[in-house]
mmCIF file of C-alpha atoms in Angstrom:
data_model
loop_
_atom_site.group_PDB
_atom_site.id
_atom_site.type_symbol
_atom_site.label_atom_id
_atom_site.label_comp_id
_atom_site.label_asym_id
_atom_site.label_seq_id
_atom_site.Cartn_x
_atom_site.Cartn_y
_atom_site.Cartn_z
ATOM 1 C CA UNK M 41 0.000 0.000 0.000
ATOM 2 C CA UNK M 42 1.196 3.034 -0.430
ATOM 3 C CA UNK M 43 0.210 7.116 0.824
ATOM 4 C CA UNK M 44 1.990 9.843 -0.716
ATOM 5 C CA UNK M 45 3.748 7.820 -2.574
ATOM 6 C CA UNK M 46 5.260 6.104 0.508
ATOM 7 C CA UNK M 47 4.907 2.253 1.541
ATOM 8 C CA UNK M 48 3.016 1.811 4.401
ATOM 9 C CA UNK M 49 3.820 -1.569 6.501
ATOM 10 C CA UNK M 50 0.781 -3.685 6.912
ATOM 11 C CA UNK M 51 0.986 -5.201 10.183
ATOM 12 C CA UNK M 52 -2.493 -6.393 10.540
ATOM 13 C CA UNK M 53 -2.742 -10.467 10.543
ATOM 14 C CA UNK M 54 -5.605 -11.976 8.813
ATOM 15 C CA UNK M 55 -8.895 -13.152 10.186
ATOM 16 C CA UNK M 56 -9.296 -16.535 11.826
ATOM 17 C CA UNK M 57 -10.322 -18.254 8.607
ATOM 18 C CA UNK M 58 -13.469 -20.411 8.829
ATOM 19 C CA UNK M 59 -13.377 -23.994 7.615
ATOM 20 C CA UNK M 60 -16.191 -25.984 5.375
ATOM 21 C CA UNK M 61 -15.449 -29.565 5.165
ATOM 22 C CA UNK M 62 -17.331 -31.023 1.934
ATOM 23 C CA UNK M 63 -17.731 -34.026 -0.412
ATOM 24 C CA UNK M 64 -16.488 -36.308 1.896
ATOM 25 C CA UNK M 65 -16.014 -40.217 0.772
ATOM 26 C CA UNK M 66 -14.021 -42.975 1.791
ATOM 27 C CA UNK M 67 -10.643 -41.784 0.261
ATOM 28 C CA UNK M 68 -11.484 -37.716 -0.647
ATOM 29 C CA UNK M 69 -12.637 -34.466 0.568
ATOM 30 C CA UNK M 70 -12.863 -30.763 -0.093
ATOM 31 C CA UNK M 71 -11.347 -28.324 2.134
ATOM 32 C CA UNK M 72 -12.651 -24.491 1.802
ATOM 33 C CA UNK M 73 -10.482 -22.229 4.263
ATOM 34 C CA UNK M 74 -12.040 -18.516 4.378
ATOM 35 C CA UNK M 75 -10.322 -15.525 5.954
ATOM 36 C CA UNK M 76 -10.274 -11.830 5.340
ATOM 37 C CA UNK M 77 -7.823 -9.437 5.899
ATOM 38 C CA UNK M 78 -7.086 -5.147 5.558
ATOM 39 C CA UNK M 79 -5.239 -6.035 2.060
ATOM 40 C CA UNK M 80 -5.967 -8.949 1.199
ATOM 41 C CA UNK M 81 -5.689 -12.788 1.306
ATOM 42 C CA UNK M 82 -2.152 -14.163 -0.601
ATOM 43 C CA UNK M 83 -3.071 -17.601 0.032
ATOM 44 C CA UNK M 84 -3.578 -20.213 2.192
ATOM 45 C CA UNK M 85 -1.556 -22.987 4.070
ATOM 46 C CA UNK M 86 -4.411 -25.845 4.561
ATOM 47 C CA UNK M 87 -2.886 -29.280 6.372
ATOM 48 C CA UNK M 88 -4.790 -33.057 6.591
ATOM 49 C CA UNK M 89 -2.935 -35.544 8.121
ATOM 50 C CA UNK M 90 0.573 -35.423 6.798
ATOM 51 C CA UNK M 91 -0.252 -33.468 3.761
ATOM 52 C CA UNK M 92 0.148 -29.837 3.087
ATOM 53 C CA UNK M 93 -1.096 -27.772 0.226
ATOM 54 C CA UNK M 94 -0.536 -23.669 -0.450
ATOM 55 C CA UNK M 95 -4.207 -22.825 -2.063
ATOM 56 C CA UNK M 96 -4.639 -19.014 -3.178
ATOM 57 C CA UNK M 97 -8.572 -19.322 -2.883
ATOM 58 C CA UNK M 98 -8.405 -21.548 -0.080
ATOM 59 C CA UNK M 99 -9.992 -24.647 -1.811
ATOM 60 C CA UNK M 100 -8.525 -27.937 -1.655
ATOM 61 C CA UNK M 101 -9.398 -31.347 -2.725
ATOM 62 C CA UNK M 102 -7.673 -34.055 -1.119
ATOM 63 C CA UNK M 103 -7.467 -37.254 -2.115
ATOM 64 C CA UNK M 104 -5.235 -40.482 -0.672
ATOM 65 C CA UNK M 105 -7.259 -40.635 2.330
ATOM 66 C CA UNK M 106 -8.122 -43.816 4.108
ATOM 67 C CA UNK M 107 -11.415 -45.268 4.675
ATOM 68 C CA UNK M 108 -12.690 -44.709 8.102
ATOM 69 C CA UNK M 109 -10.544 -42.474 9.166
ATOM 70 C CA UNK M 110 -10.405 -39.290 11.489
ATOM 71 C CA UNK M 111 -8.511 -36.350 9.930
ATOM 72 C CA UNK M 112 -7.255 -33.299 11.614
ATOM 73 C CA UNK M 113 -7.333 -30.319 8.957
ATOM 74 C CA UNK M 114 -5.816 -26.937 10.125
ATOM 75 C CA UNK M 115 -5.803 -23.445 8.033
ATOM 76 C CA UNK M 116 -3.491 -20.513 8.180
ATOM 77 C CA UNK M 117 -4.385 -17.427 5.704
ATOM 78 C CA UNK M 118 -1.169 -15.603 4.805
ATOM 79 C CA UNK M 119 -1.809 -11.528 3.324
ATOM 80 C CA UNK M 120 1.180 -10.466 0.632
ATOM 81 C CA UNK M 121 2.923 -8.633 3.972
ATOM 82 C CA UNK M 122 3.159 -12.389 5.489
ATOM 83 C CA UNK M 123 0.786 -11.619 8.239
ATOM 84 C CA UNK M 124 -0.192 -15.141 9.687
ATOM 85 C CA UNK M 125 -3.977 -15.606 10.626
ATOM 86 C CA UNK M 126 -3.854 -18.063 13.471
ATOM 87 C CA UNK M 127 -4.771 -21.464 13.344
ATOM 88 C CA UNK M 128 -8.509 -22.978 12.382
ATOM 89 C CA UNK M 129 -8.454 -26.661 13.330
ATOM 90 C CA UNK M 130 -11.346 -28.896 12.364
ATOM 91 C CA UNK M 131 -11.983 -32.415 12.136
ATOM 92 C CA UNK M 132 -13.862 -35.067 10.025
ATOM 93 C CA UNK M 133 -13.968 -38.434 9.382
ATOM 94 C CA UNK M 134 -13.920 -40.476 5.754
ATOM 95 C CA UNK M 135 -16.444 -42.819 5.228
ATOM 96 C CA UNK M 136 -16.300 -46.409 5.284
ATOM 97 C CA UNK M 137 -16.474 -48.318 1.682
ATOM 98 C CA UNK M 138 -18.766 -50.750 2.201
ATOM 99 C CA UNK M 139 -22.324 -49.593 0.467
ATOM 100 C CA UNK M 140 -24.334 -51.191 2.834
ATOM 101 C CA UNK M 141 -22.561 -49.253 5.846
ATOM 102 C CA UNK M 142 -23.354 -45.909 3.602
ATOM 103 C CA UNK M 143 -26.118 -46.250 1.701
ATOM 104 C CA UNK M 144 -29.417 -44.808 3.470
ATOM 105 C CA UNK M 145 -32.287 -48.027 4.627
ATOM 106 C CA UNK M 146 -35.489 -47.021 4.939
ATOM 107 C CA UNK M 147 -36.032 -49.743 7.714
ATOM 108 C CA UNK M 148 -32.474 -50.015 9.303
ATOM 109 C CA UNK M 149 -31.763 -48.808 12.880
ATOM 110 C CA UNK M 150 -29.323 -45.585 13.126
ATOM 111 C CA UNK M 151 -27.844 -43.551 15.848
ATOM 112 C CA UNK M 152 -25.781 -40.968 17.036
ATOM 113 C CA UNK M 153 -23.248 -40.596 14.651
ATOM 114 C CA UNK M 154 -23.984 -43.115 12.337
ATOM 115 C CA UNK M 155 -23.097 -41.945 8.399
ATOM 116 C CA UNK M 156 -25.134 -42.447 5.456
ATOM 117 C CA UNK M 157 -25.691 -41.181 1.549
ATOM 118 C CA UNK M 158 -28.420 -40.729 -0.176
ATOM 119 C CA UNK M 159 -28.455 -39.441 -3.816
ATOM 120 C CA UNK M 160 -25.281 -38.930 -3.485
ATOM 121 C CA UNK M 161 -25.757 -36.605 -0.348
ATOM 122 C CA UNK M 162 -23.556 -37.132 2.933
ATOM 123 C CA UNK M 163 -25.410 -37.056 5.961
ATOM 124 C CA UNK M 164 -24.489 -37.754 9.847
ATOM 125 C CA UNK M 165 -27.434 -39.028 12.173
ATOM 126 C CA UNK M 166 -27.817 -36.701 15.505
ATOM 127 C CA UNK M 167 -30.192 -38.918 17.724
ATOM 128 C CA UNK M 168 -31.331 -42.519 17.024
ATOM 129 C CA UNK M 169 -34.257 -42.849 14.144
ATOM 130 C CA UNK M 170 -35.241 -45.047 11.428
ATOM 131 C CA UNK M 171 -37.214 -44.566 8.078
ATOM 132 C CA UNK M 172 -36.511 -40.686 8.164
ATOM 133 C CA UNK M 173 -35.713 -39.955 5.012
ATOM 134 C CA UNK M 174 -32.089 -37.939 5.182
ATOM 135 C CA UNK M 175 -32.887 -35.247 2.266
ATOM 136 C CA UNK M 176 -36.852 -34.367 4.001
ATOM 137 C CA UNK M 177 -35.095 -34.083 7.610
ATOM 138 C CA UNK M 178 -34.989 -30.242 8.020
ATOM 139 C CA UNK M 179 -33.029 -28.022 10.485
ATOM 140 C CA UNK M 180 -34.675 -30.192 13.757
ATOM 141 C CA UNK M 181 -34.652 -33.884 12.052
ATOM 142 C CA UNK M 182 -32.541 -36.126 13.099
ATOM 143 C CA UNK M 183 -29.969 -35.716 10.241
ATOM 144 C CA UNK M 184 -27.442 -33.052 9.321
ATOM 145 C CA UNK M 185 -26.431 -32.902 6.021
ATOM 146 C CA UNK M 186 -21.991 -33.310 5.999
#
C-alpha cells in the first residue's frame, strides 16, 4: 500500500479463517479455508494428516485418504505482507467403503453418529431414528447434512 507515494507496513494479521469440510467419501474431501484481511488474502496454508497444500482461494481437494478415518485439517491465511492468521483446526472423518454401511435403509436402525448417503448426499445421524428420510429431515430432524 502506499500514501503519498510512501509504503506503508501492513501489520495487521488476517482473520481466523473459517473452515467448510465437503464431499467427503471414503478416500477424498474438499477443504474451503475462508479468511479476510485489511489487504488482502495471498493464500492459504491448509494441512490433513501429513499433507500440506498452499491454495490461493483456499480450496482444496484431497485425495489419498483412508477409509474410516479421522482427519485433523488446520488453516493458516497468509496476506502479501506475510501476516499469519492463526490457526482454524477442524476435524472429520472419511467414510467407510462398504455400500451397505453408507447407503441410506429405509427400515435399518441408526444412531448418534452413524453416516449415510443418499443421492449422493452425505449425511451424519444426531439422535437414534429409522425410516426418516435424510434429504426431508430439516433443520430439527434427526440428520445433518456433511
Amino acid at each position: 500500500m502506499l500514501f503519498n507515494n510512501q509504503p506503508i507496513e501492513d501489520t495487521e494479521k488476517p482473520t481466523l479463517p473459517t473452515i467448510s469440510i465437503s464431499n467427503v467419501t471414503a478416500s477424498t474431501a474438499t477443504i474451503q479455508g475462508k479468511s479476510t484481511d485489511n489487504v488482502r488474502i495471498d493464500h492459504y496454508e491448509i494441512k490433513i494428516g501429513t499433507q500440506s497444500f498452499k491454495s490461493t482461494s483456499g480450496l482444496q481437494d484431497v485425495t489419498g485418504l483412508s477409509k474410516k478415518t479421522e482427519y485433523n485439517v488446520e488453516v493458516v491465511a497468509v496476506d502479501p505482507s506475510g501476516n499469519r492468521s492463526d490457526t482454524a483446526r477442524a476435524t472429520f472423518m472419511t467414510l467407510d467403503t462398504s455400500a451397505e454401511n453408507n447407503t441410506w435403509q429405509k427400515d435399518k436402525v441408526y444412531v448418534q453418529g452413524d453416516r449415510v448417503t443418499f443421492n449422493g448426499v452425505n449425511y451424519e445421524a444426531k439422535w437414534w431414528n429409522t425410516g426418516q428420510q435424510p434429504d426431508q429431515s430439516g433443520e430439527f430432524g434427526p440428520w445433518k447434512k456433511l
